[in-house]
PDB file of C-alpha atoms in Angstrom:
ATOM      1  CA  MET A   1     -18.316 -62.178  40.093  1.00 97.00           C
ATOM      2  CA  LYS A   2     -19.625 -64.257  37.208  1.00 98.00           C
ATOM      3  CA  LEU A   3     -16.836 -66.327  35.682  1.00 98.00           C
ATOM      4  CA  LEU A   4     -17.197 -68.153  32.376  1.00 98.00           C
ATOM      5  CA  ARG A   5     -15.355 -69.856  29.557  1.00 98.00           C
ATOM      6  CA  HIS A   6     -15.913 -68.824  25.954  1.00 98.00           C
ATOM      7  CA  GLY A   7     -14.967 -70.277  22.589  1.00 98.00           C
ATOM      8  CA  ALA A   8     -15.133 -73.491  20.612  1.00 97.00           C
ATOM      9  CA  PRO A   9     -15.317 -76.855  22.425  1.00 97.00           C
ATOM     10  CA  GLY A  10     -11.870 -77.816  23.659  1.00 95.00           C
ATOM     11  CA  ALA A  11     -10.484 -74.334  23.012  1.00 97.00           C
ATOM     12  CA  GLU A  12     -12.367 -72.265  25.574  1.00 98.00           C
ATOM     13  CA  LYS A  13     -10.765 -69.208  27.146  1.00 98.00           C
ATOM     14  CA  PRO A  14     -11.480 -67.746  30.588  1.00 98.00           C
ATOM     15  CA  GLY A  15     -13.697 -64.727  30.918  1.00 98.00           C
ATOM     16  CA  LEU A  16     -16.221 -62.921  33.058  1.00 98.00           C
ATOM     17  CA  LEU A  17     -19.579 -61.256  32.661  1.00 98.00           C
ATOM     18  CA  ALA A  18     -19.332 -57.514  33.203  1.00 97.00           C
ATOM     19  CA  ALA A  19     -22.077 -55.457  34.838  1.00 96.00           C
ATOM     20  CA  ASP A  20     -23.028 -54.007  31.443  1.00 96.00           C
ATOM     21  CA  GLY A  21     -23.766 -57.495  30.108  1.00 96.00           C
ATOM     22  CA  THR A  22     -20.655 -57.783  27.952  1.00 97.00           C
ATOM     23  CA  ILE A  23     -18.353 -60.776  28.121  1.00 98.00           C
ATOM     24  CA  ARG A  24     -14.759 -59.855  28.911  1.00 98.00           C
ATOM     25  CA  ASP A  25     -11.696 -61.990  28.279  1.00 98.00           C
ATOM     26  CA  LEU A  26      -9.476 -62.977  31.210  1.00 98.00           C
ATOM     27  CA  SER A  27      -6.756 -64.746  29.213  1.00 97.00           C
ATOM     28  CA  GLY A  28      -4.193 -62.141  30.199  1.00 96.00           C
ATOM     29  CA  HIS A  29      -4.738 -62.832  33.883  1.00 97.00           C
ATOM     30  CA  VAL A  30      -5.386 -66.569  34.234  1.00 97.00           C
ATOM     31  CA  PHE A  31      -4.667 -69.513  31.934  1.00 96.00           C
ATOM     32  CA  ASP A  32      -8.001 -71.255  32.473  1.00 97.00           C
ATOM     33  CA  LEU A  33     -10.763 -71.601  35.046  1.00 97.00           C
ATOM     34  CA  SER A  34      -9.655 -74.973  36.338  1.00 96.00           C
ATOM     35  CA  GLY A  35      -9.630 -75.944  39.980  1.00 94.00           C
ATOM     36  CA  ALA A  36      -6.298 -74.198  40.493  1.00 92.00           C
ATOM     37  CA  ALA A  37      -7.927 -70.864  39.639  1.00 95.00           C
ATOM     38  CA  LEU A  38     -10.744 -71.269  42.145  1.00 97.00           C
ATOM     39  CA  ASP A  39      -8.825 -70.852  45.391  1.00 93.00           C
ATOM     40  CA  PRO A  40      -9.817 -67.807  47.446  1.00 94.00           C
ATOM     41  CA  ASP A  41      -6.617 -65.849  46.713  1.00 95.00           C
ATOM     42  CA  THR A  42      -6.938 -66.227  42.936  1.00 96.00           C
ATOM     43  CA  LEU A  43     -10.634 -65.373  43.012  1.00 97.00           C
ATOM     44  CA  ALA A  44      -9.835 -62.261  45.060  1.00 96.00           C
ATOM     45  CA  ARG A  45      -7.192 -61.241  42.523  1.00 97.00           C
ATOM     46  CA  LEU A  46      -9.592 -61.706  39.615  1.00 97.00           C
ATOM     47  CA  GLY A  47     -12.301 -59.849  41.473  1.00 96.00           C
ATOM     48  CA  ALA A  48     -10.045 -56.829  41.850  1.00 97.00           C
ATOM     49  CA  ILE A  49      -9.690 -56.407  38.081  1.00 97.00           C
ATOM     50  CA  ASP A  50     -11.687 -53.586  36.489  1.00 97.00           C
ATOM     51  CA  PRO A  51     -13.735 -55.328  33.762  1.00 97.00           C
ATOM     52  CA  ALA A  52     -13.512 -52.175  31.643  1.00 96.00           C
ATOM     53  CA  THR A  53      -9.793 -52.887  31.173  1.00 97.00           C
ATOM     54  CA  LEU A  54     -10.453 -56.341  29.691  1.00 98.00           C
ATOM     55  CA  PRO A  55     -10.988 -57.114  25.986  1.00 98.00           C
ATOM     56  CA  VAL A  56     -14.615 -57.475  24.894  1.00 98.00           C
ATOM     57  CA  VAL A  57     -15.630 -60.871  23.504  1.00 98.00           C
ATOM     58  CA  ASP A  58     -17.891 -60.860  20.455  1.00 96.00           C
ATOM     59  CA  ALA A  59     -21.578 -61.126  21.280  1.00 92.00           C
ATOM     60  CA  GLY A  60     -22.939 -64.552  20.388  1.00 93.00           C
ATOM     61  CA  THR A  61     -19.683 -66.360  21.152  1.00 97.00           C
ATOM     62  CA  ARG A  62     -20.332 -69.882  22.442  1.00 98.00           C
ATOM     63  CA  LEU A  63     -20.095 -70.380  26.182  1.00 98.00           C
ATOM     64  CA  GLY A  64     -18.501 -73.573  27.422  1.00 98.00           C
ATOM     65  CA  PRO A  65     -18.765 -75.100  30.880  1.00 98.00           C
ATOM     66  CA  PRO A  66     -17.481 -72.436  33.294  1.00 98.00           C
ATOM     67  CA  VAL A  67     -15.061 -74.814  35.019  1.00 98.00           C
ATOM     68  CA  SER A  68     -12.463 -76.969  33.267  1.00 98.00           C
ATOM     69  CA  GLY A  69     -10.793 -80.182  34.390  1.00 96.00           C
ATOM     70  CA  THR A  70     -13.512 -81.230  36.829  1.00 98.00           C
ATOM     71  CA  GLY A  71     -12.300 -84.316  38.661  1.00 98.00           C
ATOM     72  CA  LYS A  72     -15.580 -85.431  40.216  1.00 98.00           C
ATOM     73  CA  PHE A  73     -19.184 -84.743  39.183  1.00 98.00           C
ATOM     74  CA  ILE A  74     -21.146 -85.857  42.244  1.00 98.00           C
ATOM     75  CA  CYS A  75     -24.946 -85.966  42.257  1.00 97.00           C
ATOM     76  CA  ILE A  76     -27.456 -86.167  45.079  1.00 96.00           C
ATOM     77  CA  GLY A  77     -30.598 -88.193  44.429  1.00 90.00           C
ATOM     78  CA  LEU A  78     -34.104 -87.631  45.829  1.00 87.00           C
ATOM     79  CA  ASN A  79     -33.066 -84.463  47.645  1.00 94.00           C
ATOM     80  CA  PHE A  80     -36.448 -82.730  47.335  1.00 89.00           C
ATOM     81  CA  SER A  81     -39.237 -84.390  49.272  1.00 81.00           C
ATOM     82  CA  ASP A  82     -41.860 -83.549  46.656  1.00 76.00           C
ATOM     83  CA  HIS A  83     -39.679 -84.955  43.870  1.00 73.00           C
ATOM     84  CA  ALA A  84     -39.155 -88.164  45.859  1.00 75.00           C
ATOM     85  CA  ALA A  85     -42.927 -88.444  46.182  1.00 76.00           C
ATOM     86  CA  GLU A  86     -43.528 -88.023  42.448  1.00 75.00           C
ATOM     87  CA  SER A  87     -40.878 -90.699  41.813  1.00 73.00           C
ATOM     88  CA  GLY A  88     -42.680 -93.083  44.173  1.00 77.00           C
ATOM     89  CA  MET A  89     -39.704 -93.222  46.538  1.00 74.00           C
ATOM     90  CA  ALA A  90     -39.228 -92.369  50.202  1.00 80.00           C
ATOM     91  CA  VAL A  91     -37.071 -89.489  51.341  1.00 82.00           C
ATOM     92  CA  PRO A  92     -33.736 -91.158  52.155  1.00 87.00           C
ATOM     93  CA  PRO A  93     -32.466 -91.096  55.754  1.00 93.00           C
ATOM     94  CA  GLU A  94     -29.069 -89.979  54.419  1.00 94.00           C
ATOM     95  CA  PRO A  95     -28.154 -88.376  51.086  1.00 95.00           C
ATOM     96  CA  VAL A  96     -28.191 -90.707  48.080  1.00 93.00           C
ATOM     97  CA  ILE A  97     -24.890 -90.237  46.235  1.00 95.00           C
ATOM     98  CA  PHE A  98     -24.081 -91.215  42.670  1.00 95.00           C
ATOM     99  CA  MET A  99     -21.493 -90.131  40.126  1.00 95.00           C
ATOM    100  CA  LYS A 100     -22.055 -88.589  36.731  1.00 97.00           C
ATOM    101  CA  ALA A 101     -19.183 -89.083  34.286  1.00 97.00           C
ATOM    102  CA  THR A 102     -17.206 -85.892  33.731  1.00 98.00           C
ATOM    103  CA  SER A 103     -17.313 -86.671  29.990  1.00 98.00           C
ATOM    104  CA  ALA A 104     -21.019 -85.728  30.172  1.00 98.00           C
ATOM    105  CA  ILE A 105     -20.127 -82.083  30.889  1.00 98.00           C
ATOM    106  CA  CYS A 106     -20.888 -79.606  28.112  1.00 98.00           C
ATOM    107  CA  GLY A 107     -21.740 -75.956  27.638  1.00 98.00           C
ATOM    108  CA  PRO A 108     -25.024 -74.465  28.815  1.00 98.00           C
ATOM    109  CA  ASP A 109     -26.484 -73.998  25.338  1.00 98.00           C
ATOM    110  CA  ASP A 110     -24.882 -76.916  23.511  1.00 98.00           C
ATOM    111  CA  ASP A 111     -27.109 -79.485  21.836  1.00 98.00           C
ATOM    112  CA  VAL A 112     -27.917 -82.476  24.034  1.00 98.00           C
ATOM    113  CA  ILE A 113     -27.617 -85.826  22.285  1.00 98.00           C
ATOM    114  CA  ILE A 114     -30.310 -88.416  22.931  1.00 97.00           C
ATOM    115  CA  PRO A 115     -28.345 -91.688  23.039  1.00 96.00           C
ATOM    116  CA  ARG A 116     -29.033 -94.635  20.778  1.00 95.00           C
ATOM    117  CA  GLY A 117     -31.828 -96.819  22.070  1.00 92.00           C
ATOM    118  CA  SER A 118     -33.165 -94.146  24.416  1.00 95.00           C
ATOM    119  CA  GLU A 119     -36.900 -93.921  24.960  1.00 93.00           C
ATOM    120  CA  LYS A 120     -36.932 -92.195  28.360  1.00 97.00           C
ATOM    121  CA  THR A 121     -34.639 -89.160  28.263  1.00 97.00           C
ATOM    122  CA  ASP A 122     -35.721 -86.791  31.035  1.00 97.00           C
ATOM    123  CA  TRP A 123     -34.926 -83.322  32.402  1.00 98.00           C
ATOM    124  CA  GLU A 124     -33.829 -82.086  35.849  1.00 97.00           C
ATOM    125  CA  VAL A 125     -32.846 -78.523  36.801  1.00 98.00           C
ATOM    126  CA  GLU A 126     -30.380 -78.579  39.694  1.00 98.00           C
ATOM    127  CA  LEU A 127     -28.236 -76.245  41.764  1.00 98.00           C
ATOM    128  CA  GLY A 128     -24.578 -77.040  41.158  1.00 98.00           C
ATOM    129  CA  VAL A 129     -21.947 -76.359  43.828  1.00 98.00           C
ATOM    130  CA  VAL A 130     -18.333 -75.864  42.725  1.00 98.00           C
ATOM    131  CA  ILE A 131     -15.572 -76.620  45.237  1.00 98.00           C
ATOM    132  CA  GLY A 132     -12.824 -74.012  45.614  1.00 98.00           C
ATOM    133  CA  LYS A 133     -10.375 -75.646  48.014  1.00 97.00           C
ATOM    134  CA  THR A 134      -9.743 -79.169  49.226  1.00 98.00           C
ATOM    135  CA  ALA A 135     -12.319 -80.315  51.772  1.00 98.00           C
ATOM    136  CA  LYS A 136     -11.782 -83.341  53.971  1.00 98.00           C
ATOM    137  CA  TYR A 137     -13.686 -84.015  57.194  1.00 98.00           C
ATOM    138  CA  VAL A 138     -15.042 -80.463  57.282  1.00 98.00           C
ATOM    139  CA  SER A 139     -17.806 -79.420  59.653  1.00 98.00           C
ATOM    140  CA  GLU A 140     -21.170 -78.198  58.442  1.00 98.00           C
ATOM    141  CA  ALA A 141     -20.448 -74.842  60.088  1.00 98.00           C
ATOM    142  CA  ASP A 142     -17.291 -74.393  57.992  1.00 98.00           C
ATOM    143  CA  ALA A 143     -18.449 -76.129  54.817  1.00 98.00           C
ATOM    144  CA  LEU A 144     -19.385 -73.062  52.760  1.00 98.00           C
ATOM    145  CA  ASP A 145     -15.827 -71.745  53.166  1.00 97.00           C
ATOM    146  CA  TYR A 146     -14.814 -74.514  50.751  1.00 98.00           C
ATOM    147  CA  VAL A 147     -17.262 -73.459  48.049  1.00 98.00           C
ATOM    148  CA  ALA A 148     -16.002 -71.326  45.157  1.00 98.00           C
ATOM    149  CA  GLY A 149     -19.454 -70.655  43.774  1.00 98.00           C
ATOM    150  CA  TYR A 150     -22.605 -71.958  42.149  1.00 98.00           C
ATOM    151  CA  VAL A 151     -23.809 -72.947  38.688  1.00 98.00           C
ATOM    152  CA  VAL A 152     -26.977 -74.014  36.947  1.00 98.00           C
ATOM    153  CA  SER A 153     -26.702 -77.766  36.377  1.00 98.00           C
ATOM    154  CA  HIS A 154     -28.949 -79.776  34.056  1.00 98.00           C
ATOM    155  CA  ASP A 155     -28.899 -83.384  35.256  1.00 97.00           C
ATOM    156  CA  VAL A 156     -30.209 -84.989  32.067  1.00 97.00           C
ATOM    157  CA  SER A 157     -31.248 -88.599  32.701  1.00 95.00           C
ATOM    158  CA  GLU A 158     -32.176 -91.665  30.669  1.00 94.00           C
ATOM    159  CA  ARG A 159     -34.648 -93.375  32.979  1.00 94.00           C
ATOM    160  CA  ALA A 160     -34.590 -96.822  31.354  1.00 92.00           C
ATOM    161  CA  PHE A 161     -30.785 -96.877  31.437  1.00 92.00           C
ATOM    162  CA  GLN A 162     -30.947 -95.620  35.032  1.00 90.00           C
ATOM    163  CA  ALA A 163     -33.477 -98.010  36.516  1.00 80.00           C
ATOM    164  CA  GLU A 164     -34.166-100.861  34.107  1.00 86.00           C
ATOM    165  CA  ARG A 165     -30.719-102.005  32.991  1.00 84.00           C
ATOM    166  CA  ALA A 166     -29.546-103.893  36.094  1.00 84.00           C
ATOM    167  CA  GLY A 167     -27.081-101.363  37.355  1.00 76.00           C
ATOM    168  CA  GLN A 168     -26.524 -98.264  39.413  1.00 80.00           C
ATOM    169  CA  TRP A 169     -27.960 -94.897  38.398  1.00 85.00           C
ATOM    170  CA  THR A 170     -24.677 -93.803  36.834  1.00 89.00           C
ATOM    171  CA  LYS A 171     -25.316 -95.471  33.471  1.00 92.00           C
ATOM    172  CA  GLY A 172     -28.511 -93.444  33.003  1.00 92.00           C
ATOM    173  CA  LYS A 173     -26.832 -90.186  33.978  1.00 94.00           C
ATOM    174  CA  SER A 174     -23.509 -90.233  32.166  1.00 95.00           C
ATOM    175  CA  CYS A 175     -24.286 -90.200  28.445  1.00 96.00           C
ATOM    176  CA  ASP A 176     -22.342 -87.665  26.396  1.00 97.00           C
ATOM    177  CA  THR A 177     -23.770 -84.117  26.816  1.00 98.00           C
ATOM    178  CA  PHE A 178     -25.961 -85.165  29.772  1.00 98.00           C
ATOM    179  CA  GLY A 179     -24.268 -82.593  32.036  1.00 98.00           C
ATOM    180  CA  PRO A 180     -24.701 -79.011  30.797  1.00 98.00           C
ATOM    181  CA  ILE A 181     -23.405 -76.539  33.384  1.00 98.00           C
ATOM    182  CA  GLY A 182     -23.259 -72.762  33.321  1.00 97.00           C
ATOM    183  CA  PRO A 183     -23.622 -70.233  31.785  1.00 98.00           C
ATOM    184  CA  TRP A 184     -21.288 -68.933  34.450  1.00 98.00           C
ATOM    185  CA  LEU A 185     -19.867 -69.698  37.843  1.00 98.00           C
ATOM    186  CA  VAL A 186     -21.310 -67.180  40.278  1.00 98.00           C
ATOM    187  CA  THR A 187     -18.881 -66.731  43.154  1.00 98.00           C
ATOM    188  CA  ARG A 188     -20.047 -67.429  46.682  1.00 97.00           C
ATOM    189  CA  ASP A 189     -20.042 -63.772  47.736  1.00 97.00           C
ATOM    190  CA  GLU A 190     -22.881 -63.085  45.277  1.00 97.00           C
ATOM    191  CA  VAL A 191     -25.078 -65.890  46.648  1.00 98.00           C
ATOM    192  CA  PRO A 192     -25.668 -65.065  50.317  1.00 95.00           C
ATOM    193  CA  ASP A 193     -28.239 -67.845  50.783  1.00 97.00           C
ATOM    194  CA  PRO A 194     -28.023 -70.873  48.470  1.00 98.00           C
ATOM    195  CA  GLN A 195     -31.124 -72.260  50.203  1.00 97.00           C
ATOM    196  CA  ASN A 196     -33.422 -69.549  48.846  1.00 97.00           C
ATOM    197  CA  LEU A 197     -33.066 -69.651  45.057  1.00 98.00           C
ATOM    198  CA  GLY A 198     -35.930 -70.017  42.609  1.00 97.00           C
ATOM    199  CA  MET A 199     -35.459 -72.864  40.102  1.00 98.00           C
ATOM    200  CA  TRP A 200     -37.420 -73.457  36.888  1.00 98.00           C
ATOM    201  CA  LEU A 201     -37.418 -75.491  33.688  1.00 98.00           C
ATOM    202  CA  LYS A 202     -39.516 -75.336  30.497  1.00 98.00           C
ATOM    203  CA  VAL A 203     -39.916 -77.882  27.682  1.00 98.00           C
ATOM    204  CA  ASN A 204     -40.919 -76.348  24.351  1.00 98.00           C
ATOM    205  CA  GLY A 205     -41.981 -73.234  26.253  1.00 98.00           C
ATOM    206  CA  GLU A 206     -44.187 -75.094  28.745  1.00 98.00           C
ATOM    207  CA  MET A 207     -43.293 -74.715  32.422  1.00 98.00           C
ATOM    208  CA  MET A 208     -42.492 -78.120  33.897  1.00 97.00           C
ATOM    209  CA  GLN A 209     -40.491 -77.366  37.032  1.00 97.00           C
ATOM    210  CA  ASN A 210     -41.032 -74.323  39.221  1.00 97.00           C
ATOM    211  CA  GLY A 211     -39.480 -74.777  42.638  1.00 95.00           C
ATOM    212  CA  SER A 212     -36.928 -73.445  45.086  1.00 95.00           C
ATOM    213  CA  SER A 213     -33.749 -74.619  46.734  1.00 96.00           C
ATOM    214  CA  LYS A 214     -35.432 -73.884  50.070  1.00 93.00           C
ATOM    215  CA  THR A 215     -37.249 -77.255  49.813  1.00 92.00           C
ATOM    216  CA  MET A 216     -34.046 -79.280  49.584  1.00 95.00           C
ATOM    217  CA  VAL A 217     -33.963 -82.044  52.192  1.00 95.00           C
ATOM    218  CA  TYR A 218     -30.210 -81.715  52.703  1.00 97.00           C
ATOM    219  CA  GLY A 219     -28.786 -78.227  52.185  1.00 97.00           C
ATOM    220  CA  VAL A 220     -25.529 -77.212  50.540  1.00 98.00           C
ATOM    221  CA  ALA A 221     -23.491 -76.868  53.749  1.00 98.00           C
ATOM    222  CA  PHE A 222     -24.666 -80.248  55.007  1.00 98.00           C
ATOM    223  CA  LEU A 223     -23.878 -81.916  51.671  1.00 98.00           C
ATOM    224  CA  VAL A 224     -20.344 -80.510  51.428  1.00 98.00           C
ATOM    225  CA  SER A 225     -19.631 -81.623  54.988  1.00 98.00           C
ATOM    226  CA  TYR A 226     -21.285 -85.017  54.478  1.00 98.00           C
ATOM    227  CA  LEU A 227     -19.444 -85.811  51.251  1.00 98.00           C
ATOM    228  CA  SER A 228     -16.128 -84.764  52.791  1.00 98.00           C
ATOM    229  CA  GLN A 229     -16.496 -87.542  55.369  1.00 98.00           C
ATOM    230  CA  PHE A 230     -16.312 -90.144  52.562  1.00 98.00           C
ATOM    231  CA  MET A 231     -13.936 -88.548  50.043  1.00 98.00           C
ATOM    232  CA  SER A 232     -11.763 -85.490  49.654  1.00 98.00           C
ATOM    233  CA  LEU A 233     -13.456 -82.806  47.603  1.00 98.00           C
ATOM    234  CA  HIS A 234     -11.017 -81.035  45.314  1.00 98.00           C
ATOM    235  CA  PRO A 235     -11.076 -77.623  43.631  1.00 98.00           C
ATOM    236  CA  GLY A 236     -13.185 -77.814  40.481  1.00 98.00           C
ATOM    237  CA  ASP A 237     -15.339 -80.710  41.690  1.00 98.00           C
ATOM    238  CA  VAL A 238     -19.049 -80.172  41.038  1.00 98.00           C
ATOM    239  CA  ILE A 239     -21.902 -81.301  43.300  1.00 98.00           C
ATOM    240  CA  SER A 240     -25.329 -81.369  41.668  1.00 98.00           C
ATOM    241  CA  THR A 241     -27.738 -81.143  44.570  1.00 98.00           C
ATOM    242  CA  GLY A 242     -31.040 -82.587  43.347  1.00 96.00           C
ATOM    243  CA  THR A 243     -34.145 -81.425  41.514  1.00 95.00           C
ATOM    244  CA  PRO A 244     -37.583 -80.104  42.446  1.00 95.00           C
ATOM    245  CA  PRO A 245     -40.746 -81.857  41.207  1.00 92.00           C
ATOM    246  CA  GLY A 246     -41.959 -81.711  37.635  1.00 95.00           C
ATOM    247  CA  VAL A 247     -39.732 -84.221  35.842  1.00 95.00           C
ATOM    248  CA  GLY A 248     -41.103 -86.317  32.996  1.00 95.00           C
ATOM    249  CA  LEU A 249     -40.896 -89.532  35.000  1.00 92.00           C
ATOM    250  CA  GLY A 250     -43.399 -88.195  37.518  1.00 90.00           C
ATOM    251  CA  MET A 251     -46.102 -87.291  35.005  1.00 93.00           C
ATOM    252  CA  LYS A 252     -49.148 -89.461  34.425  1.00 92.00           C
ATOM    253  CA  PRO A 253     -48.477 -90.801  31.893  1.00 95.00           C
ATOM    254  CA  PRO A 254     -44.717 -90.149  31.919  1.00 96.00           C
ATOM    255  CA  ARG A 255     -43.423 -87.714  29.315  1.00 97.00           C
ATOM    256  CA  TYR A 256     -39.960 -87.850  27.815  1.00 97.00           C
ATOM    257  CA  LEU A 257     -37.817 -85.808  25.447  1.00 98.00           C
ATOM    258  CA  LYS A 258     -37.509 -86.452  21.734  1.00 97.00           C
ATOM    259  CA  ALA A 259     -35.332 -85.048  18.958  1.00 97.00           C
ATOM    260  CA  GLY A 260     -36.261 -81.455  18.180  1.00 98.00           C
ATOM    261  CA  ASP A 261     -37.442 -80.586  21.695  1.00 98.00           C
ATOM    262  CA  THR A 262     -35.986 -77.508  23.356  1.00 98.00           C
ATOM    263  CA  VAL A 263     -35.383 -77.173  27.087  1.00 98.00           C
ATOM    264  CA  GLU A 264     -34.844 -73.878  28.890  1.00 98.00           C
ATOM    265  CA  LEU A 265     -33.882 -73.739  32.546  1.00 98.00           C
ATOM    266  CA  GLY A 266     -32.511 -71.346  35.099  1.00 98.00           C
ATOM    267  CA  ILE A 267     -31.863 -70.536  38.729  1.00 98.00           C
ATOM    268  CA  GLU A 268     -32.368 -67.156  40.349  1.00 98.00           C
ATOM    269  CA  GLY A 269     -29.168 -65.121  40.075  1.00 98.00           C
ATOM    270  CA  LEU A 270     -27.229 -67.892  38.317  1.00 98.00           C
ATOM    271  CA  GLY A 271     -28.351 -67.435  34.709  1.00 98.00           C
ATOM    272  CA  THR A 272     -30.187 -69.587  32.199  1.00 98.00           C
ATOM    273  CA  GLN A 273     -29.535 -72.420  29.762  1.00 98.00           C
ATOM    274  CA  LYS A 274     -31.242 -73.458  26.528  1.00 98.00           C
ATOM    275  CA  GLN A 275     -30.638 -76.744  24.725  1.00 98.00           C
ATOM    276  CA  THR A 276     -31.993 -78.452  21.647  1.00 98.00           C
ATOM    277  CA  PHE A 277     -32.223 -82.218  21.939  1.00 98.00           C
ATOM    278  CA  VAL A 278     -30.945 -84.138  18.923  1.00 98.00           C
ATOM    279  CA  ALA A 279     -30.742 -87.802  17.982  1.00 96.00           C
ATOM    280  CA  ASP A 280     -27.410 -89.609  18.073  1.00 92.00           C
ATOM    281  CA  ILE A 281     -26.193 -90.666  14.640  1.00 80.00           C
TER     282      ILE A 281
END
């Protein structure tokens, strides 16, 4: 099942993508796709609905982030060995964890705002994991039972803010619109192996990243279990699991985004995003 939210920012309604490619409205069956709607029983109920019985949403309607009310947006740094190498950093002996402000979350095709003073805005396609039920001290063997599904996550970064402003990575990761997710939440039953998904990203039509989740250092099940040892993971929380090589920081010389650039990205089976980067005013 591919769940989504459609409509204007702040007024999105729940929906799903039908097999025929139409968007169908779920407002008559669930109030919103917040964490409370992501528990296994609710997902099973929604999955039993015949999409043909649901109202069709107009083609071209904006898609918002597929999950609302996310409490934590947790990111994993340097989780691809080849990306760590291009960044000039060693593969960490344990996952590097940082937070991205939830106010950065936006729709998959919304404009991304380059913040004032930015000279090093960069791109990162990532596999996002959405939690479906509270996880605390869970084992790696059981960890995927706590996952509602997966999303495409664009971990936009401002490298100078991240590494040159005397602080943790969070300040370079949390600018408004720096967290596009979607277009939809693909439920776990449709992703039998999250460690075998092709991932790609283009800037102005030029392929920059072309990798696979199979080269992640720490896989999804390990990460869910690992994080749950330090904090409870709640329904609707998003874990962005790291990026393959090909980011602007790793180029020689480095290459960064400017106003007017377009970025397209996608993950096998999870859909695609497309953003135009614009200057803050």
